[in-house]
CSV table of C-alpha atoms in Angstrom, one decimal:
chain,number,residue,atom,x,y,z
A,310,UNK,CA,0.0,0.0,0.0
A,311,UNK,CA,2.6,2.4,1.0
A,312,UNK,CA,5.2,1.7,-1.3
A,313,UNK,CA,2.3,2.4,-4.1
A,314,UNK,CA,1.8,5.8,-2.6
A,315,UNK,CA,5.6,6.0,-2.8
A,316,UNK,CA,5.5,6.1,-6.4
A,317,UNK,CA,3.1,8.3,-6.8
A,318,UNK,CA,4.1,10.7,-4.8
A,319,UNK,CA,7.8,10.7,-6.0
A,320,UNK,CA,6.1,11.4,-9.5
A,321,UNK,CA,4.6,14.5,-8.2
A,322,UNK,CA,7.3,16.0,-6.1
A,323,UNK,CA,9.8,14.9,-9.6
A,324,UNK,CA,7.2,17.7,-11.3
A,325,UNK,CA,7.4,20.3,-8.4
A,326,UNK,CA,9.3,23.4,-9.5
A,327,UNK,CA,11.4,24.2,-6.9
A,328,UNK,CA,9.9,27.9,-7.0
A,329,UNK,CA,6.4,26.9,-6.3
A,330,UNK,CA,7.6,25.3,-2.7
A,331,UNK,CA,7.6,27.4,0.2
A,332,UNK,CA,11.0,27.9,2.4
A,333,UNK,CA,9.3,25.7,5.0
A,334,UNK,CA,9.0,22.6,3.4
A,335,UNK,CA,12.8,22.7,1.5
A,336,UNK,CA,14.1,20.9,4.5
A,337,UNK,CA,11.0,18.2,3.7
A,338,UNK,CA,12.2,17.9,0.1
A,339,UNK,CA,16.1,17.8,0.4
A,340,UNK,CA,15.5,14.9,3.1
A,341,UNK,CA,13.1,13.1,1.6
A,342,UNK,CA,15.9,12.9,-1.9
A,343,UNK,CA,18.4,12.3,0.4
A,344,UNK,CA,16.9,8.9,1.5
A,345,UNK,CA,15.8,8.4,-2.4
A,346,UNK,CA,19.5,8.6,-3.5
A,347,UNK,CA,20.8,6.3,-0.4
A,348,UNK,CA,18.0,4.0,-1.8
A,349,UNK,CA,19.2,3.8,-4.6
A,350,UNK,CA,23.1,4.0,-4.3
A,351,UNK,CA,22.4,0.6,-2.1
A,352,UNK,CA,20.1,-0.8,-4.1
A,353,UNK,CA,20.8,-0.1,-7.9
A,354,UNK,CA,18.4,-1.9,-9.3
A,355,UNK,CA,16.1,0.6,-8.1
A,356,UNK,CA,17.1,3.3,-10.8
A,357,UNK,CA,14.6,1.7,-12.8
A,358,UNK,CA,11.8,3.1,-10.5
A,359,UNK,CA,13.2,6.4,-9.4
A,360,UNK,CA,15.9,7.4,-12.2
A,361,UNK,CA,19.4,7.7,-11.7
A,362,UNK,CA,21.8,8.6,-8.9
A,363,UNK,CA,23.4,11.6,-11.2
A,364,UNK,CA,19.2,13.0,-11.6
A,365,UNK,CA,18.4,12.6,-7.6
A,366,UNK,CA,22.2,14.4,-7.2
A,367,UNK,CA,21.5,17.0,-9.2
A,368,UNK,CA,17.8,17.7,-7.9
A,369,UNK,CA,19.6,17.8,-4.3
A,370,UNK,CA,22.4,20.3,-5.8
A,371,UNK,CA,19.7,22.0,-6.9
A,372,UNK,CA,17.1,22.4,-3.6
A,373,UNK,CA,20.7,23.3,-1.6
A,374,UNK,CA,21.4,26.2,-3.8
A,375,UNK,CA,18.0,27.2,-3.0
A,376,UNK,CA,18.6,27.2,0.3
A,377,UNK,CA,22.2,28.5,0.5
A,378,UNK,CA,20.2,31.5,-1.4
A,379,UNK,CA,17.8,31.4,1.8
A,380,UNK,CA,20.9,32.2,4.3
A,381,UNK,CA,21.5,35.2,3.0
A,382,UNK,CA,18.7,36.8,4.8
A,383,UNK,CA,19.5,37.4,8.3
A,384,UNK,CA,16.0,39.0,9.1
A,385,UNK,CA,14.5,35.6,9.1
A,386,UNK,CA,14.2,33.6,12.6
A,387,UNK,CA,17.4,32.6,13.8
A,388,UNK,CA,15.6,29.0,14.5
A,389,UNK,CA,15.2,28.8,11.0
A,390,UNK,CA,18.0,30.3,9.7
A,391,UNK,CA,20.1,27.5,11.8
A,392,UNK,CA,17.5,25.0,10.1
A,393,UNK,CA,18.4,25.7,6.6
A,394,UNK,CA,22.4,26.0,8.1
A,395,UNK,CA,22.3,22.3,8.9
A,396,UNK,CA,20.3,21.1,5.7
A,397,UNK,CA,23.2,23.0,3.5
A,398,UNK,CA,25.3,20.4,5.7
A,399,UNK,CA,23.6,17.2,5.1
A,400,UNK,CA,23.7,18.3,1.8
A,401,UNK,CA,27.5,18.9,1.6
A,402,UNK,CA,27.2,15.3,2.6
A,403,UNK,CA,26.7,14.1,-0.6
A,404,UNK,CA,27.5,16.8,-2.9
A,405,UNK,CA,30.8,17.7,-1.1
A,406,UNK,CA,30.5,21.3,-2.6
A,407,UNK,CA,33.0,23.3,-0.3
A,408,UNK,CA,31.2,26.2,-0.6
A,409,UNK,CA,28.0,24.5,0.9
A,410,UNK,CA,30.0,23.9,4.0
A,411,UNK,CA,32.0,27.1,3.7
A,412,UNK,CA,28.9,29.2,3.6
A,413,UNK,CA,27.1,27.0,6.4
A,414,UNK,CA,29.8,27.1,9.0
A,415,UNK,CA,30.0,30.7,8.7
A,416,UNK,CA,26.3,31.3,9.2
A,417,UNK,CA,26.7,28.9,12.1
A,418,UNK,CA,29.1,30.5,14.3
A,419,UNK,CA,27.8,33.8,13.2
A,420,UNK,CA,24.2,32.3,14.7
A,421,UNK,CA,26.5,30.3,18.0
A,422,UNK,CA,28.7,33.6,18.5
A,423,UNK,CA,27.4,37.3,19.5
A,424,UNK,CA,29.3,39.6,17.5
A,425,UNK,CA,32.0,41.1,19.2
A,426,UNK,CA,32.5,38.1,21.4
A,427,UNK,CA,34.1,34.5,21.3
A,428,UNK,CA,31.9,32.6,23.4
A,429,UNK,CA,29.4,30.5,22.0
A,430,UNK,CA,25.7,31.5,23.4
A,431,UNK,CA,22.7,29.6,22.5
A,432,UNK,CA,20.1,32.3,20.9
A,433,UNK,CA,17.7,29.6,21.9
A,434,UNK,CA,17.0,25.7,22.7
A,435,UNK,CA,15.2,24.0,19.8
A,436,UNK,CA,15.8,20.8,17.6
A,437,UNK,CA,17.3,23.2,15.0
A,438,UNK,CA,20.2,24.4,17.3
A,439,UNK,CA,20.4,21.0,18.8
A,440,UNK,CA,21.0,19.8,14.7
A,441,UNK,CA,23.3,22.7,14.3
A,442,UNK,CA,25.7,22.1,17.6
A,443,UNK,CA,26.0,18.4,16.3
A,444,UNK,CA,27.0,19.4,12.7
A,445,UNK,CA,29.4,21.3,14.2
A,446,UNK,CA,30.8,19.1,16.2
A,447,UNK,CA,31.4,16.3,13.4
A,448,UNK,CA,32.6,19.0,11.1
A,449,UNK,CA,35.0,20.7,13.4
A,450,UNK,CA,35.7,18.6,16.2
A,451,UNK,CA,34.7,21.2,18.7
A,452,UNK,CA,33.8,19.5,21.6
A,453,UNK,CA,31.6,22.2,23.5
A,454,UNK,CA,29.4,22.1,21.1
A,455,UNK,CA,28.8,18.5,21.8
A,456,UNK,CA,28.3,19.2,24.7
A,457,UNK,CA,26.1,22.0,24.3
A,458,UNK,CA,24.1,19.8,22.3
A,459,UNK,CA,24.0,16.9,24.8
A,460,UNK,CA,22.8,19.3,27.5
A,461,UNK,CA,20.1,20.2,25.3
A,462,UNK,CA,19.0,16.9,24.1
A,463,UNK,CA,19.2,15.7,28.4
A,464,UNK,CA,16.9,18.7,28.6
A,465,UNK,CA,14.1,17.8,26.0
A,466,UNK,CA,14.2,14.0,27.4
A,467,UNK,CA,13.3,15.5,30.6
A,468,UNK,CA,10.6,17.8,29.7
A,469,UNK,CA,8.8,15.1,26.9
A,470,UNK,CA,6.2,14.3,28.3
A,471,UNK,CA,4.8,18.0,28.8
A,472,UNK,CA,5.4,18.8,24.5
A,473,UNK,CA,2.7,19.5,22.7
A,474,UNK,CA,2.6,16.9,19.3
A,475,UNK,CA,4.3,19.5,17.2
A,476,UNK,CA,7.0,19.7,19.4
A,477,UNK,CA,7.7,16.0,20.3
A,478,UNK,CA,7.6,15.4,16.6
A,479,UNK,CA,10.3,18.1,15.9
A,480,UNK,CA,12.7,16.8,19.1
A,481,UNK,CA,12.5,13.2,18.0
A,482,UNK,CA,14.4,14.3,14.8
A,483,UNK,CA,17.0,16.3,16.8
A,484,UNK,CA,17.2,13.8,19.7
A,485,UNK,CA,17.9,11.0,16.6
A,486,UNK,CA,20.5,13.5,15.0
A,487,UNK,CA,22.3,13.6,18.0
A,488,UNK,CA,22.5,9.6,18.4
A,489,UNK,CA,23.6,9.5,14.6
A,490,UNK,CA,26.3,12.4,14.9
A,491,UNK,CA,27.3,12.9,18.1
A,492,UNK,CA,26.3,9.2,19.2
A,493,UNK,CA,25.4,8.2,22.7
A,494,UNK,CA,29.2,7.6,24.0
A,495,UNK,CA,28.8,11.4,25.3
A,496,UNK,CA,25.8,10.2,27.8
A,497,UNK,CA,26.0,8.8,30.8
A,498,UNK,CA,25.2,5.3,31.3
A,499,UNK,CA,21.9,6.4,32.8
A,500,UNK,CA,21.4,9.1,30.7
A,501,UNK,CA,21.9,6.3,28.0
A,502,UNK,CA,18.9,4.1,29.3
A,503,UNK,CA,17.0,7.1,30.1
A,504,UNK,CA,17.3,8.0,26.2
A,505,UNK,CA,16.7,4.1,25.0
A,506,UNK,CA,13.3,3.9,26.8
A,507,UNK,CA,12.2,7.9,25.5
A,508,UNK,CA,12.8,6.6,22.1
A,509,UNK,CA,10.6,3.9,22.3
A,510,UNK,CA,7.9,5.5,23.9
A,511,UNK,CA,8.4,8.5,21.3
A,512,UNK,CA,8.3,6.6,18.4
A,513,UNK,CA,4.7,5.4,19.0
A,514,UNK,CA,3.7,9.0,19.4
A,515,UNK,CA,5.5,10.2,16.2
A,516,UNK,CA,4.3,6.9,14.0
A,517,UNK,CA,0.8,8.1,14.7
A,518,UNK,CA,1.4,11.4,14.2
A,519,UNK,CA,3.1,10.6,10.4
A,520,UNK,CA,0.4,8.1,9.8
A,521,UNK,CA,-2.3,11.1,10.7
A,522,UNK,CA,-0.4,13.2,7.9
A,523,UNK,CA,-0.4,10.0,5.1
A,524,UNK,CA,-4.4,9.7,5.5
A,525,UNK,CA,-4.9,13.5,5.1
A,526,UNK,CA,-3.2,13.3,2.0
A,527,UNK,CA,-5.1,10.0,0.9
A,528,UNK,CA,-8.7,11.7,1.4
A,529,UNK,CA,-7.5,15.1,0.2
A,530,UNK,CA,-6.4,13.6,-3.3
A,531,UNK,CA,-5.6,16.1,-5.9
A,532,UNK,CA,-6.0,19.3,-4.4
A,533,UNK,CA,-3.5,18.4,-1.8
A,534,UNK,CA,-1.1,21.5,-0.6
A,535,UNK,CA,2.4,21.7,-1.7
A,536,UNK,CA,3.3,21.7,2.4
A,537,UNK,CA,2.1,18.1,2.8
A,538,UNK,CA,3.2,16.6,-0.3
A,539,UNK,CA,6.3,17.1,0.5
A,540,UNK,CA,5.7,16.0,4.4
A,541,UNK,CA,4.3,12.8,3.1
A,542,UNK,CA,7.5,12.2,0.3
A,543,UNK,CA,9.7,12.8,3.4
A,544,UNK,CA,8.1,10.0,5.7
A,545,UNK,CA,7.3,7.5,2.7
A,546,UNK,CA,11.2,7.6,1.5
A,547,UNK,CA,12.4,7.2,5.1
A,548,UNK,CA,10.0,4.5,5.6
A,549,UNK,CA,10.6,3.0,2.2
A,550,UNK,CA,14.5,2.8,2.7
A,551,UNK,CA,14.2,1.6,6.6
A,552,UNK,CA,11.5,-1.5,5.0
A,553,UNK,CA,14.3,-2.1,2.2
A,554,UNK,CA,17.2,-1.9,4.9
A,555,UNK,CA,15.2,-4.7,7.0
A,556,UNK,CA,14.4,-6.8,4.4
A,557,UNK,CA,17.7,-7.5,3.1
A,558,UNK,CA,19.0,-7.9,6.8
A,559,UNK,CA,16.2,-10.6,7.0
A,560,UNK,CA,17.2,-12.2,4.1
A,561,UNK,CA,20.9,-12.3,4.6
């Protein structure tokens, strides 16, 4: 069922014009092709369904220039100003275009450090600074900002049960970032079961809350908003990549 709504989907967002999506789904979009190219680099046969890596490359080339564009304009929130930061950085990740990473670890310590000072100070405590002070970290090495990031995903384990669904949704993708980056060698050992039972109890909450989005978009059918397209191609190529992932460890 899914993966049919997979490939109908990807059709769609293949169409979008990348000047037709608004700012805030970008991040939506750049994943979601991220996970469609890992797919496929792993799995080759599937170029047949979803085109070539060179096509998904150049589509993500393409939304990161978008949003390298987007960082230019320091009115914007600095929450999402750091968002677009990091997504420049997973997209350096594959396109390994030094002025990508250039450009976003400027912005970054120009967002982490007051001018006229050399101390980092956190302009505020969300997922996207939490993202932004582990990309930092694996980039430069700096170790306060791992730390800085652990404090702040120790912080959002301790307050998860009062978040409102938006917000558990959003700190489940920076608590996760900080598992895959920073890694869970920086927690203590209790801090390290504390975070092992959150997850599971989180991923039931965020499960529903994505499966809520993918039946929106099943009874809205055509006139579906741009917004949660792209939210729906974002959860089906995670999904679609974790299913291929645990198949072929089932089978080998």
């Amino acid at each position: 069922m899914e993966k049919n709504l997979f490939r109908e989907v990807y059709k769609q967002v293949c169409g979008l014009a990348l000047k037709d999506c608004p700012p805030s789904s970008l991040s939506g979009l750049l994943h979601g092709y991220l996970s469609v190219y890992s797919m496929v680099r792993v799995y080759p046969w599937l170029e047949d369904e979803y085109g070539s890596l060179w096509d998904i490359h150049d589509r993500i080339r393409e939304i990161a220039r978008v949003i390298q564009e987007l960082l230019k304009d320091k009115d914007i929130p600095v929450d999402t100003r750091a968002g677009y930061v990091v997504d420049l950085m997973d997209a350096y990740l594959l396109y390994s275009d030094m002025k990508f990473l250039d450009v976003a670890l400027d912005t970054a310590y120009e967002i982490l450090i007051p001018k006229g000072s050399d101390k980092i100070v956190l302009p505020c405590r969300t997922p996207n600074i939490c993202r932004l002070l582990c990309n930092c970290y694996y980039f430069t090495g700096e170790e306060e900002c791992g730390l800085l990031a652990k404090n702040l995903v120790t912080e959002a384990l301790g307050a998860s049960r009062k978040f409102s669904c938006e917000d558990l949704y959003d700190w489940w993708g920076g608590i996760c970032f900080y598992e895959d980056v920073v890694g869970v060698v920086e927690l203590s050992e209790e801090e390290q079961v504390r975070l092992n039972e959150e997850q599971i109890r989180l991923l039931s909450s965020v499960e529903q809350k994505e499966d809520l989005k993918l039946e929106s978009f099943q009874q809205i059918g055509q006139n579906v908003d741009i917004g949660l397209l792209v939210a729906v191609f974002y959860i089906l190529a995670k999904r679609e990549f974790e299913g291929l992932n645990k198949m072929c460890r089932q089978i080998y």
